[in-house]
Amino acid sequence: MAVLINGTELAKKVKAEVRLGAEAMVEALGEEARPDMTLIVFEGDPVSRSLVAMKARDCEAAGIVPTVVELPDETTEEELFALIERLNADEKVTAILCQLPVPPHVSTKKLLNLISPEKDVDGFSARLDGDITDLAACTPAGVIRMLDEYGIEVAGKHCVVVGRSNIVGKPMAAQLLMRDATVTVCHSKTRDLASFTRQADVLIVAAGHAGLITADMVKDGAAVIDVGMNYVEGRLAGDVDFEGVSQKAAFISPVPGGVGPMTRAYLLKNALRLSAEKHGMGGTAVGSRPNE
Ligand code: GUN
């Protein structure tokens, strides 16, 4: 039976680290240095609104000041981009997030390119030629912390990532490569997916397909991280058949209670990090690095 990777408990620890870091910033530099986050959301999408409300509550609990900007769905691309440019230029604004998806008349690619990398709290602009000390996208950063915390080594191991999205699969593969893993990325067009997943020492699944990974697709003793968030009959479910796979794997993260809370915790970690860098306290002083 696999060891359960408890993302809920680990996220509490990460949030406590952020809170301590935020208070250390304030103690050293005054209340103006308190980390902040501006969260933009289109008001017609109830799921996005509730996610942003949760993120804002997370900020408050961690000593970060949230500002939520709700935009009517009719907001034009030009108006949104003008807002982003204003926030980029505003010295008081340290961290910016625009909740995705945005309405179809807004280009996601242009939007994400416009948010200044110094303020990109999602870490979506993390560069492929970066290294492990750079700010990383929240989900991959959270997954790496889960692996570290449970003593799961990736260097020299075969890590298989299922999913190639810009916000999870690709940056996840990059993070693993930076840590000397051998990485295979599979996706919806991969032929004979099981032949790859069975080779994985560490299997990270971010396909958005409930029950995609069954026990017969997993090597004995593998570590399996489930990034899937699917709603099946109104309930949250991952991409991995938890019951079956947990009989075979050595480690498994559940859904809910696995990667999800860690993504949210690493958003806070990134906000602290951006704030620390802005105030010349980047790095270890406030524990703001992704994997501290
Ligand atoms: N929509 C779903 N997940 C995310 C995320 O991590 N960041 C943003 N900005 N939008 C999202």
Coordinates of N, CA and C in Angstrom, one line a residue, residues 57-207:
R57 N -8.6 34.9 0.2 CA -8.6 34.4 1.6 C -7.3 33.8 2.0
D58 N -6.7 33.0 1.1 CA -5.4 32.5 1.4 C -4.4 33.6 1.6
C59 N -4.4 34.6 0.8 CA -3.5 35.8 1.0 C -3.6 36.3 2.4
E60 N -4.9 36.6 2.7 CA -5.1 37.3 4.0 C -4.5 36.4 5.2
A61 N -4.8 35.1 5.1 CA -4.3 34.2 6.2 C -2.8 34.2 6.2
A62 N -2.1 34.5 5.1 CA -0.7 34.4 5.1 C 0.0 35.8 5.2
G63 N -0.8 36.8 5.5 CA -0.2 38.1 5.8 C 0.1 38.9 4.5
I64 N -0.6 38.5 3.4 CA -0.4 39.2 2.1 C -1.7 39.9 1.8
V65 N -1.6 41.2 1.3 CA -2.8 42.0 1.1 C -3.3 41.7 -0.3
P66 N -4.5 41.2 -0.4 CA -5.1 41.0 -1.7 C -6.0 42.1 -2.2
T67 N -5.9 42.4 -3.5 CA -6.9 43.3 -4.1 C -7.6 42.6 -5.3
V68 N -8.9 42.4 -5.2 CA -9.6 41.7 -6.3 C -10.2 42.7 -7.2
V69 N -9.9 42.6 -8.5 CA -10.5 43.4 -9.5 C -11.5 42.6 -10.4
E70 N -12.8 42.8 -10.2 CA -13.8 42.1 -11.0 C -14.1 42.9 -12.3
L71 N -14.0 42.2 -13.4 CA -14.3 42.9 -14.7 C -15.5 42.4 -15.3
P72 N -16.4 43.3 -15.9 CA -17.5 42.8 -16.7 C -17.0 42.0 -17.9
D73 N -17.7 41.0 -18.3 CA -17.3 40.1 -19.4 C -17.2 40.9 -20.7
E74 N -17.8 42.1 -20.8 CA -17.8 42.9 -22.0 C -16.5 43.7 -22.1
T75 N -15.7 43.7 -21.0 CA -14.4 44.4 -21.0 C -13.6 44.1 -22.3
T76 N -13.2 45.1 -23.0 CA -12.5 44.7 -24.3 C -11.0 44.3 -23.9
E77 N -10.4 43.7 -24.9 CA -9.0 43.3 -24.8 C -8.1 44.6 -24.5
E78 N -8.5 45.6 -25.3 CA -7.7 46.9 -25.1 C -7.8 47.4 -23.7
E79 N -9.1 47.4 -23.1 CA -9.3 47.9 -21.7 C -8.5 47.0 -20.7
L80 N -8.6 45.7 -20.9 CA -7.8 44.8 -20.0 C -6.4 45.0 -20.1
F81 N -5.8 45.2 -21.3 CA -4.4 45.4 -21.5 C -4.0 46.7 -20.9
A82 N -4.8 47.7 -21.0 CA -4.5 49.0 -20.4 C -4.4 48.9 -18.9
L83 N -5.3 48.1 -18.3 CA -5.3 47.9 -16.9 C -4.0 47.2 -16.5
I84 N -3.6 46.1 -17.2 CA -2.4 45.4 -16.9 C -1.2 46.4 -17.0
E85 N -1.2 47.2 -18.0 CA 0.0 48.1 -18.2 C 0.0 49.1 -17.0
R86 N -1.2 49.5 -16.5 CA -1.2 50.4 -15.4 C -0.6 49.7 -14.1
L87 N -1.1 48.5 -14.0 CA -0.6 47.7 -12.8 C 0.9 47.4 -12.9
N88 N 1.4 47.1 -14.1 CA 2.8 46.9 -14.3 C 3.6 48.1 -13.9
A89 N 3.1 49.3 -14.2 CA 3.8 50.5 -13.9 C 3.7 51.0 -12.5
D90 N 2.7 50.5 -11.8 CA 2.4 51.0 -10.4 C 3.4 50.4 -9.4
E91 N 4.2 51.2 -8.8 CA 5.2 50.7 -7.9 C 4.6 50.1 -6.7
K92 N 3.4 50.4 -6.3 CA 2.8 49.8 -5.1 C 2.3 48.4 -5.4
V93 N 2.2 48.0 -6.7 CA 1.7 46.7 -7.0 C 2.8 45.7 -7.2
T94 N 2.9 44.7 -6.4 CA 4.0 43.7 -6.5 C 3.7 42.5 -7.3
A95 N 2.5 42.0 -7.1 CA 2.2 40.7 -7.8 C 0.8 40.8 -8.5
I96 N 0.8 40.3 -9.7 CA -0.4 40.4 -10.5 C -0.8 39.0 -11.0
L97 N -2.1 38.7 -11.0 CA -2.6 37.4 -11.5 C -3.9 37.7 -12.3
C98 N -4.1 37.2 -13.4 CA -5.4 37.3 -14.1 C -5.9 35.9 -14.2
Q99 N -7.0 35.6 -13.6 CA -7.6 34.3 -13.5 C -8.0 33.8 -14.9
L100 N -7.6 32.6 -15.3 CA -7.9 32.0 -16.6 C -9.1 31.0 -16.4
P101 N -9.9 30.7 -17.3 CA -9.9 31.3 -18.7 C -10.5 32.7 -18.7
V102 N -10.0 33.4 -19.8 CA -10.6 34.8 -20.0 C -11.6 34.6 -21.2
P103 N -12.5 35.6 -21.4 CA -13.5 35.4 -22.5 C -12.8 35.3 -23.8
P104 N -13.5 34.7 -24.8 CA -12.8 34.4 -26.1 C -12.3 35.6 -26.8
H105 N -12.8 36.8 -26.6 CA -12.3 38.0 -27.3 C -11.0 38.5 -26.8
V106 N -10.5 37.8 -25.7 CA -9.2 38.2 -25.2 C -8.2 37.1 -25.5
S107 N -7.0 37.5 -26.0 CA -6.0 36.6 -26.3 C -5.2 36.2 -25.0
T108 N -5.3 34.9 -24.7 CA -4.6 34.5 -23.4 C -3.1 34.7 -23.6
K109 N -2.6 34.3 -24.8 CA -1.2 34.4 -25.0 C -0.7 35.9 -24.9
K110 N -1.4 36.8 -25.5 CA -1.0 38.2 -25.4 C -1.1 38.7 -24.0
L111 N -2.1 38.3 -23.3 CA -2.4 38.7 -21.9 C -1.2 38.2 -21.0
L112 N -0.8 36.9 -21.1 CA 0.2 36.4 -20.3 C 1.6 37.0 -20.6
N113 N 1.8 37.3 -21.9 CA 3.0 38.0 -22.3 C 3.1 39.4 -21.8
L114 N 1.9 40.0 -21.5 CA 1.9 41.4 -21.1 C 2.2 41.6 -19.6
I115 N 1.8 40.6 -18.8 CA 2.1 40.8 -17.4 C 3.6 40.8 -17.2
S116 N 4.1 41.8 -16.5 CA 5.6 41.9 -16.3 C 6.1 40.7 -15.6
P117 N 7.2 40.1 -16.1 CA 7.8 38.9 -15.4 C 8.1 39.2 -13.9
E118 N 8.4 40.4 -13.6 CA 8.8 40.8 -12.2 C 7.5 40.7 -11.3
K119 N 6.3 40.7 -11.9 CA 5.1 40.8 -11.2 C 4.2 39.5 -11.4
D120 N 4.7 38.6 -12.2 CA 3.9 37.4 -12.6 C 3.9 36.4 -11.5
V121 N 2.9 36.5 -10.7 CA 2.9 35.6 -9.5 C 2.6 34.2 -9.8
D122 N 1.9 34.0 -10.9 CA 1.6 32.6 -11.3 C 2.9 31.9 -11.8
G123 N 3.9 32.7 -12.1 CA 5.2 32.1 -12.6 C 5.0 31.5 -14.0
F124 N 4.0 32.0 -14.8 CA 3.8 31.5 -16.1 C 5.0 31.9 -17.1
S125 N 5.7 33.0 -16.7 CA 6.7 33.5 -17.6 C 8.1 32.9 -17.3
A126 N 8.1 31.9 -16.4 CA 9.4 31.3 -16.0 C 10.1 30.8 -17.3
R127 N 11.4 31.0 -17.4 CA 12.1 30.8 -18.7 C 12.6 29.3 -18.7
L128 N 12.6 28.8 -19.9 CA 13.1 27.4 -20.0 C 14.6 27.3 -19.8
D129 N 15.3 28.5 -19.9 CA 16.8 28.4 -19.7 C 17.1 28.9 -18.3
G130 N 16.1 28.8 -17.4 CA 16.3 29.2 -16.0 C 17.0 28.1 -15.2
D131 N 17.0 28.3 -13.9 CA 17.6 27.3 -13.0 C 16.7 27.1 -11.8
I132 N 17.1 26.2 -10.9 CA 16.1 25.9 -9.8 C 16.0 27.1 -8.8
T133 N 16.8 28.1 -8.9 CA 16.6 29.2 -8.0 C 15.6 30.2 -8.5
D134 N 15.2 30.1 -9.8 CA 14.2 31.0 -10.3 C 12.8 30.7 -9.8
L135 N 12.0 31.8 -9.9 CA 10.6 31.6 -9.5 C 10.0 30.7 -10.6
A136 N 9.2 29.7 -10.1 CA 8.6 28.7 -11.0 C 7.1 28.8 -11.0
A137 N 6.4 28.2 -12.0 CA 5.0 28.1 -12.0 C 4.5 27.4 -10.8
C138 N 3.4 27.8 -10.2 CA 3.0 27.3 -8.9 C 2.7 25.8 -8.8
T139 N 2.1 25.2 -9.8 CA 1.8 23.7 -9.7 C 3.1 22.9 -9.8
P140 N 4.0 23.1 -10.8 CA 5.2 22.4 -10.8 C 6.0 22.6 -9.5
A141 N 6.1 23.9 -9.0 CA 6.8 24.2 -7.8 C 6.2 23.4 -6.6
G142 N 4.9 23.3 -6.6 CA 4.3 22.6 -5.5 C 4.6 21.1 -5.6
V143 N 4.6 20.6 -6.8 CA 4.9 19.1 -7.0 C 6.3 18.8 -6.6
I144 N 7.2 19.7 -7.0 CA 8.6 19.5 -6.6 C 8.8 19.5 -5.1
R145 N 8.1 20.4 -4.4 CA 8.2 20.4 -2.9 C 7.6 19.1 -2.3
M146 N 6.5 18.6 -2.9 CA 5.9 17.3 -2.4 C 7.0 16.2 -2.6
L147 N 7.6 16.1 -3.7 CA 8.6 15.1 -3.9 C 9.8 15.2 -2.9
D148 N 10.3 16.5 -2.8 CA 11.4 16.7 -1.9 C 11.0 16.3 -0.4
E149 N 9.8 16.7 0.0 CA 9.4 16.5 1.3 C 9.3 15.0 1.7
Y150 N 8.9 14.2 0.7 CA 8.8 12.8 1.0 C 10.0 12.0 0.6
G151 N 11.1 12.7 0.3 CA 12.4 12.1 0.0 C 12.4 11.4 -1.3
I152 N 11.6 11.8 -2.3 CA 11.6 11.1 -3.6 C 12.6 11.8 -4.5
E153 N 13.7 11.1 -4.7 CA 14.8 11.7 -5.6 C 14.3 11.6 -7.0
V154 N 14.6 12.7 -7.8 CA 14.4 12.6 -9.2 C 15.6 12.5 -10.1
A155 N 16.8 13.0 -9.5 CA 18.0 13.0 -10.3 C 18.3 11.6 -10.8
G156 N 18.5 11.5 -12.1 CA 18.9 10.2 -12.8 C 17.7 9.3 -12.9
K157 N 16.5 9.6 -12.4 CA 15.4 8.8 -12.5 C 14.6 9.1 -13.8
H158 N 13.7 8.1 -14.2 CA 12.9 8.4 -15.3 C 11.5 9.0 -14.8
C159 N 11.3 10.2 -15.1 CA 10.1 10.9 -14.8 C 9.2 11.0 -16.0
V160 N 8.0 10.5 -15.9 CA 7.1 10.6 -17.1 C 6.0 11.6 -16.7
V161 N 5.8 12.6 -17.6 CA 4.8 13.7 -17.4 C 3.7 13.4 -18.4
V162 N 2.5 13.2 -18.0 CA 1.4 13.0 -18.9 C 0.6 14.4 -19.0
G163 N 0.7 15.0 -20.1 CA 0.1 16.4 -20.3 C 1.1 17.3 -20.7
R164 N 0.8 18.2 -21.6 CA 1.8 19.2 -22.2 C 1.3 20.6 -22.2
S165 N 0.4 20.9 -21.2 CA -0.1 22.3 -21.1 C 1.0 23.3 -20.8
N166 N 0.8 24.5 -21.2 CA 1.8 25.6 -20.9 C 1.9 25.9 -19.4
I167 N 0.8 25.6 -18.6 CA 0.8 25.9 -17.2 C 1.2 24.8 -16.3
V168 N 1.1 23.6 -16.8 CA 1.6 22.4 -15.9 C 2.6 21.5 -16.6
G169 N 2.2 20.8 -17.7 CA 3.0 19.8 -18.3 C 4.4 20.3 -18.7
K170 N 4.4 21.4 -19.5 CA 5.7 21.9 -20.0 C 6.6 22.4 -18.9
P171 N 6.1 23.3 -18.0 CA 7.0 23.8 -17.0 C 7.4 22.7 -16.0
M172 N 6.5 21.7 -15.8 CA 6.8 20.5 -14.9 C 8.0 19.8 -15.5
A173 N 8.0 19.5 -16.8 CA 9.1 18.8 -17.5 C 10.4 19.6 -17.3
A174 N 10.3 21.0 -17.5 CA 11.5 21.8 -17.3 C 12.0 21.7 -15.9
Q175 N 11.2 21.8 -14.9 CA 11.6 21.7 -13.5 C 12.3 20.4 -13.2
L176 N 11.8 19.3 -13.8 CA 12.4 18.0 -13.5 C 13.8 17.9 -14.2
L177 N 13.8 18.5 -15.4 CA 15.1 18.5 -16.1 C 16.2 19.3 -15.4
M178 N 15.8 20.4 -14.8 CA 16.7 21.2 -14.0 C 17.2 20.4 -12.8
R179 N 16.5 19.4 -12.4 CA 16.9 18.5 -11.3 C 17.5 17.2 -11.8
D180 N 18.0 17.2 -13.0 CA 18.7 16.1 -13.5 C 17.9 14.8 -13.7
A181 N 16.6 14.9 -13.8 CA 15.8 13.7 -14.2 C 15.9 13.5 -15.7
T182 N 15.6 12.2 -16.1 CA 15.3 11.9 -17.5 C 13.8 12.0 -17.7
V183 N 13.4 12.9 -18.6 CA 12.0 13.2 -18.7 C 11.4 12.8 -20.0
T184 N 10.2 12.1 -19.9 CA 9.4 11.8 -21.1 C 8.1 12.6 -20.9
V185 N 7.7 13.3 -21.9 CA 6.4 14.0 -21.9 C 5.4 13.3 -22.8
C186 N 4.3 12.8 -22.3 CA 3.3 12.2 -23.1 C 2.1 13.1 -23.2
H187 N 1.2 12.8 -24.2 CA 0.0 13.7 -24.3 C -1.0 13.0 -25.1
S188 N -2.1 13.7 -25.5 CA -3.3 13.0 -26.0 C -3.0 12.3 -27.3
K189 N -1.9 12.6 -28.0 CA -1.6 11.9 -29.3 C -0.6 10.8 -29.1
T190 N -0.1 10.6 -27.9 CA 0.9 9.6 -27.6 C 0.3 8.2 -28.0
R191 N 1.0 7.4 -28.7 CA 0.6 6.1 -29.0 C 1.1 5.2 -27.9
D192 N 0.2 4.3 -27.4 CA 0.5 3.3 -26.4 C 1.1 4.0 -25.1
L193 N 0.2 4.8 -24.6 CA 0.6 5.6 -23.4 C 1.2 4.7 -22.3
A194 N 0.5 3.5 -22.1 CA 0.9 2.6 -21.0 C 2.4 2.2 -21.1
S195 N 2.9 2.0 -22.4 CA 4.2 1.6 -22.5 C 5.2 2.6 -22.0
F196 N 4.8 3.9 -21.9 CA 5.7 4.9 -21.3 C 5.4 5.0 -19.8
T197 N 4.2 5.0 -19.4 CA 3.9 5.2 -18.0 C 4.5 4.1 -17.1
R198 N 4.5 2.9 -17.7 CA 5.1 1.7 -17.0 C 6.5 1.8 -16.7
Q199 N 7.2 2.7 -17.5 CA 8.6 2.9 -17.3 C 8.9 3.9 -16.2
A200 N 7.9 4.6 -15.7 CA 8.1 5.8 -14.9 C 8.5 5.4 -13.4
D201 N 9.6 6.0 -13.0 CA 9.9 5.9 -11.5 C 9.1 6.9 -10.8
V202 N 8.9 8.1 -11.5 CA 8.0 9.1 -11.0 C 7.0 9.5 -12.1
L203 N 5.7 9.3 -11.8 CA 4.7 9.5 -12.8 C 3.9 10.7 -12.4
I204 N 3.9 11.8 -13.3 CA 3.1 13.0 -12.9 C 2.0 13.2 -14.0
V205 N 0.8 13.2 -13.5 CA -0.3 13.1 -14.5 C -1.1 14.4 -14.5
A206 N -1.1 15.1 -15.6 CA -1.9 16.3 -15.7 C -2.6 16.4 -17.1
A207 N -3.5 15.4 -17.2 CA -4.1 15.2 -18.5 C -5.5 15.8 -18.6

